[in-house]
């Protein structure tokens, strides 16, 4: 029932003296209630923990790592960062990233006009809080079948890209080569995201995601997206339908790390 956020970095030379870099990974394990304080956004939690120095390289690792307290919290959507990412990458492109992650059973290797960390931060800002814990990711580790992350950065090396393209469980998503086409957006939640971001309604998205919906899951996300999309296109009808839906509730679900 707990979740793990890890930070991997080079930390000097490895002990054998063969000239290779020492790879240092620090894992932060948190219960679900702590992650929820950070809007179920692991990047927000990682930044808060790193700011305290808790994830710094330790020259000598103690036999037992101390527990730590992080008093900070995080908003459901980082509106300023998301708005900047929309200008940099594009609303349609971000919606395609959301759709690929929601509809692909394997790994999505993605790249765009932004760093991997920026893209994944934008991805989490575009997902309901209740669905975020179902998405695993890495911002820098190479693809490995032993690390089946849901989202990975697409490497720049052409040979590595070609090898990844032949993997049956990997979907390549190069947002820099994608031209907007409304027909390619078929997932209702992705369509809602594209509409909200392309019409500069990031604050509306933030308002919707700030409302707790404990029973919302990836399974009923398309229906929820359709209701919100209707609200954008036909505000009066959308509000009535959303109100009716709120009274009925959503199917229950949970996620594991």
Coordinates of C-alpha atoms in Angstrom, one line a residue:
X1 CA 0.0 0.0 0.0
X2 CA 3.0 2.3 0.0
X3 CA 4.7 4.2 -2.9
X4 CA 8.3 4.8 -3.8
X5 CA 10.0 7.7 -5.4
X6 CA 13.7 7.1 -6.2
X7 CA 16.4 9.4 -7.3
X8 CA 19.4 8.0 -9.3
X9 CA 22.6 10.0 -10.0
X10 CA 26.3 9.5 -10.5
X11 CA 28.2 9.9 -7.3
X12 CA 32.0 9.7 -7.9
X13 CA 33.9 6.7 -9.1
X14 CA 32.8 3.1 -8.2
X15 CA 34.8 1.2 -5.6
X16 CA 36.7 -1.3 -7.8
X17 CA 38.9 1.4 -9.4
X18 CA 38.0 0.2 -12.9
X19 CA 37.1 3.8 -13.9
X20 CA 33.4 3.5 -14.0
X21 CA 31.0 6.0 -12.4
X22 CA 29.3 5.0 -9.1
X23 CA 25.6 5.0 -9.5
X24 CA 23.7 6.0 -6.4
X25 CA 20.0 5.5 -5.9
X26 CA 18.1 6.8 -3.0
X27 CA 14.5 5.6 -2.4
X28 CA 11.8 7.5 -0.5
X29 CA 9.0 5.2 0.6
X30 CA 5.8 6.9 1.7
X31 CA 2.3 5.7 2.7
X32 CA -0.7 6.7 0.6
X33 CA -1.9 9.4 3.0
X34 CA 1.4 11.2 2.7
X35 CA 1.4 11.1 -1.1
X36 CA -2.1 12.4 -1.1
X37 CA -0.9 15.6 0.7
X38 CA 1.1 16.2 -2.4
X39 CA -1.9 15.7 -4.7
X40 CA -0.6 12.2 -5.5
X41 CA 2.1 13.9 -7.5
X42 CA 5.4 12.1 -6.9
X43 CA 7.5 14.8 -8.6
X44 CA 6.1 17.4 -6.1
X45 CA 6.9 15.0 -3.2
X46 CA 10.4 14.4 -4.6
X47 CA 11.1 18.2 -4.9
X48 CA 9.9 18.8 -1.3
X49 CA 12.1 15.9 0.0
X50 CA 15.1 17.0 -2.0
X51 CA 14.8 20.6 -0.6
X52 CA 15.3 19.2 2.9
X53 CA 18.4 17.4 1.9
X54 CA 16.9 14.0 2.6
X55 CA 17.8 12.7 -0.8
X56 CA 21.4 13.9 -0.8
X57 CA 24.2 11.4 -1.5
X58 CA 25.5 9.9 1.8
X59 CA 29.2 9.0 1.8
X60 CA 28.5 6.2 4.2
X61 CA 25.1 4.6 4.1
X62 CA 23.9 3.9 7.7
X63 CA 22.4 0.4 8.4
X64 CA 19.0 2.1 9.0
X65 CA 17.8 5.1 7.2
X66 CA 16.1 7.7 9.4
X67 CA 12.4 8.5 8.9
X68 CA 11.8 12.0 7.7
X69 CA 9.0 14.6 7.9
X70 CA 7.9 16.8 5.0
X71 CA 5.5 19.4 6.1
X72 CA 4.8 20.9 2.7
X73 CA 1.8 20.3 0.4
X74 CA 1.2 20.7 -3.3
X75 CA -1.7 22.0 -5.4
X76 CA -3.7 19.7 -7.7
X77 CA -2.4 21.6 -10.7
X78 CA 0.7 23.8 -11.0
X79 CA -1.1 26.2 -13.3
X80 CA 1.9 28.5 -14.2
X81 CA 4.1 25.6 -15.1
X82 CA 1.4 23.9 -17.1
X83 CA 0.5 27.0 -19.0
X84 CA 4.2 27.5 -19.9
X85 CA 4.4 23.9 -21.0
X86 CA 1.4 24.3 -23.3
X87 CA 3.1 27.3 -25.0
X88 CA 6.3 25.2 -25.4
X89 CA 4.9 21.9 -26.5
X90 CA 1.3 22.5 -27.6
X91 CA -2.1 21.6 -26.2
X92 CA -2.8 18.9 -28.7
X93 CA 0.6 17.3 -28.2
X94 CA 0.1 17.2 -24.4
X95 CA -3.4 15.6 -25.0
X96 CA -1.7 13.0 -27.2
X97 CA 0.7 12.2 -24.4
X98 CA -2.2 11.8 -22.0
X99 CA -4.1 9.6 -24.4
X100 CA -1.1 7.4 -25.1
X101 CA -0.4 6.8 -21.4
X102 CA -4.1 6.0 -20.7
X103 CA -4.6 3.7 -23.7
X104 CA -1.3 1.8 -23.8
X105 CA -0.8 -1.3 -21.8
X106 CA 3.0 -1.3 -22.0
X107 CA 5.6 1.5 -21.9
X108 CA 5.3 4.9 -23.6
X109 CA 8.7 6.2 -24.6
X110 CA 8.0 9.9 -25.2
X111 CA 9.9 13.0 -26.2
X112 CA 8.8 16.6 -27.0
X113 CA 10.0 20.2 -27.0
X114 CA 10.7 19.9 -23.2
X115 CA 12.7 17.8 -20.8
X116 CA 11.4 14.5 -19.7
X117 CA 10.7 15.9 -16.2
X118 CA 8.7 18.8 -17.6
X119 CA 6.6 16.4 -19.8
X120 CA 5.9 14.0 -17.0
X121 CA 5.1 16.9 -14.6
X122 CA 2.6 18.2 -17.2
X123 CA 1.2 14.7 -17.6
X124 CA 0.4 14.5 -13.9
X125 CA -1.1 18.0 -13.9
X126 CA -3.5 16.7 -16.6
X127 CA -4.7 13.7 -14.6
X128 CA -7.2 13.5 -11.8
X129 CA -5.7 13.0 -8.4
X130 CA -7.4 9.6 -8.0
X131 CA -5.8 8.2 -11.2
X132 CA -2.2 9.4 -10.7
X133 CA -1.1 6.5 -8.5
X134 CA -1.7 4.1 -11.4
X135 CA 1.1 5.8 -13.5
X136 CA 4.7 4.8 -13.0
X137 CA 7.5 6.6 -14.7
X138 CA 11.2 7.5 -15.0
X139 CA 12.7 10.8 -16.1
X140 CA 16.1 9.4 -17.0
X141 CA 16.6 5.6 -16.6
X142 CA 17.1 3.7 -19.8
X143 CA 14.4 1.2 -21.0
X144 CA 14.7 -2.3 -19.5
X145 CA 12.2 -5.1 -19.5
X146 CA 13.0 -5.5 -15.8
X147 CA 11.8 -2.0 -15.1
X148 CA 8.4 -1.9 -16.7
X149 CA 7.6 1.8 -16.1
X150 CA 4.5 3.2 -17.8
X151 CA 6.3 6.3 -19.1
X152 CA 10.0 6.8 -20.1
X153 CA 11.9 9.5 -21.9
X154 CA 12.6 8.6 -25.6
X155 CA 16.4 8.6 -26.1
X156 CA 17.9 10.9 -28.7
X157 CA 20.2 8.2 -30.1
X158 CA 18.7 7.0 -33.4
X159 CA 20.0 3.4 -33.0
X160 CA 18.4 3.1 -29.5
X161 CA 15.2 4.5 -30.9
X162 CA 15.1 1.9 -33.6
X163 CA 15.7 -0.9 -31.1
X164 CA 12.9 0.4 -28.9
X165 CA 10.6 0.6 -31.9
X166 CA 10.9 -3.2 -32.3
X167 CA 9.9 -3.9 -28.7
X168 CA 6.3 -5.3 -28.7
X169 CA 5.4 -3.6 -25.4
X170 CA 6.8 -0.2 -26.2
X171 CA 5.0 2.7 -27.9
X172 CA 7.1 5.5 -29.4
X173 CA 5.7 9.0 -29.1
X174 CA 7.7 11.8 -30.7
X175 CA 5.7 14.9 -30.0
X176 CA 8.1 17.0 -32.0
X177 CA 7.0 15.3 -35.3
X178 CA 3.3 15.1 -34.5
X179 CA 1.0 17.6 -36.3
X180 CA -2.3 18.4 -34.6
X181 CA -5.2 16.2 -36.0
X182 CA -8.4 16.1 -34.0
X183 CA -9.3 12.7 -35.4
X184 CA -6.4 11.1 -33.6
X185 CA -7.8 12.1 -30.2
X186 CA -10.4 9.4 -29.4
X187 CA -10.1 9.2 -25.6
X188 CA -12.7 11.5 -24.0
X189 CA -10.4 12.6 -21.2
X190 CA -7.6 13.5 -23.7
X191 CA -10.2 15.4 -25.8
X192 CA -11.2 17.4 -22.7
X193 CA -7.6 18.1 -21.9
X194 CA -7.0 19.4 -25.4
X195 CA -10.1 21.6 -25.3
X196 CA -9.3 23.0 -21.9
X197 CA -5.6 23.7 -22.7
X198 CA -6.2 25.1 -26.2
X199 CA -8.8 27.6 -24.9
X200 CA -6.5 28.7 -22.0
X201 CA -8.8 27.3 -19.3
X202 CA -6.1 25.9 -17.1
X203 CA -7.8 27.4 -14.0
X204 CA -11.0 25.5 -14.9
X205 CA -9.0 22.3 -15.2
X206 CA -7.4 23.0 -11.8
X207 CA -10.8 23.7 -10.2
X208 CA -12.2 20.4 -11.5
X209 CA -9.2 18.3 -10.4
X210 CA -9.2 20.0 -7.0
X211 CA -12.6 18.5 -6.2
X212 CA -12.2 15.1 -4.5
X213 CA -13.8 12.2 -6.3
X214 CA -12.7 9.2 -4.2
X215 CA -14.3 6.6 -6.5
X216 CA -12.9 7.9 -9.8
X217 CA -10.7 5.3 -11.6
X218 CA -9.0 5.0 -15.0
X219 CA -11.9 2.8 -16.0
X220 CA -14.6 5.5 -15.7
X221 CA -12.3 8.3 -16.8
X222 CA -13.7 8.4 -20.4
X223 CA -17.2 9.0 -19.1
X224 CA -16.0 11.7 -16.7
X225 CA -14.1 13.4 -19.5
X226 CA -17.1 13.4 -21.8
X227 CA -19.2 15.2 -19.1
X228 CA -16.5 17.8 -18.6
X229 CA -16.1 18.2 -22.3
X230 CA -19.8 18.8 -22.6
X231 CA -19.5 21.4 -19.9
X232 CA -16.9 23.3 -22.0
X233 CA -18.9 23.1 -25.2
X234 CA -22.4 23.6 -23.6
X235 CA -21.8 25.2 -20.2
X236 CA -25.4 25.1 -19.0
X237 CA -26.1 21.6 -20.1
X238 CA -22.7 20.4 -18.8
X239 CA -23.3 21.8 -15.4
X240 CA -26.7 20.1 -15.1
X241 CA -25.3 16.8 -16.3
X242 CA -22.2 17.1 -14.0
X243 CA -24.5 17.8 -11.0
X244 CA -26.6 14.8 -11.8
X245 CA -23.5 12.7 -12.0
X246 CA -22.2 14.0 -8.6
X247 CA -25.3 12.8 -6.9
X248 CA -24.9 9.3 -8.3
X249 CA -21.2 8.8 -7.5
X250 CA -18.5 6.8 -9.2
X251 CA -17.3 3.2 -9.0
X252 CA -14.7 2.4 -6.4
X253 CA -11.2 1.4 -7.1
X254 CA -7.6 1.5 -5.7
X255 CA -4.1 1.3 -7.1
X256 CA -0.9 -0.3 -6.0
X257 CA 2.7 0.9 -6.5

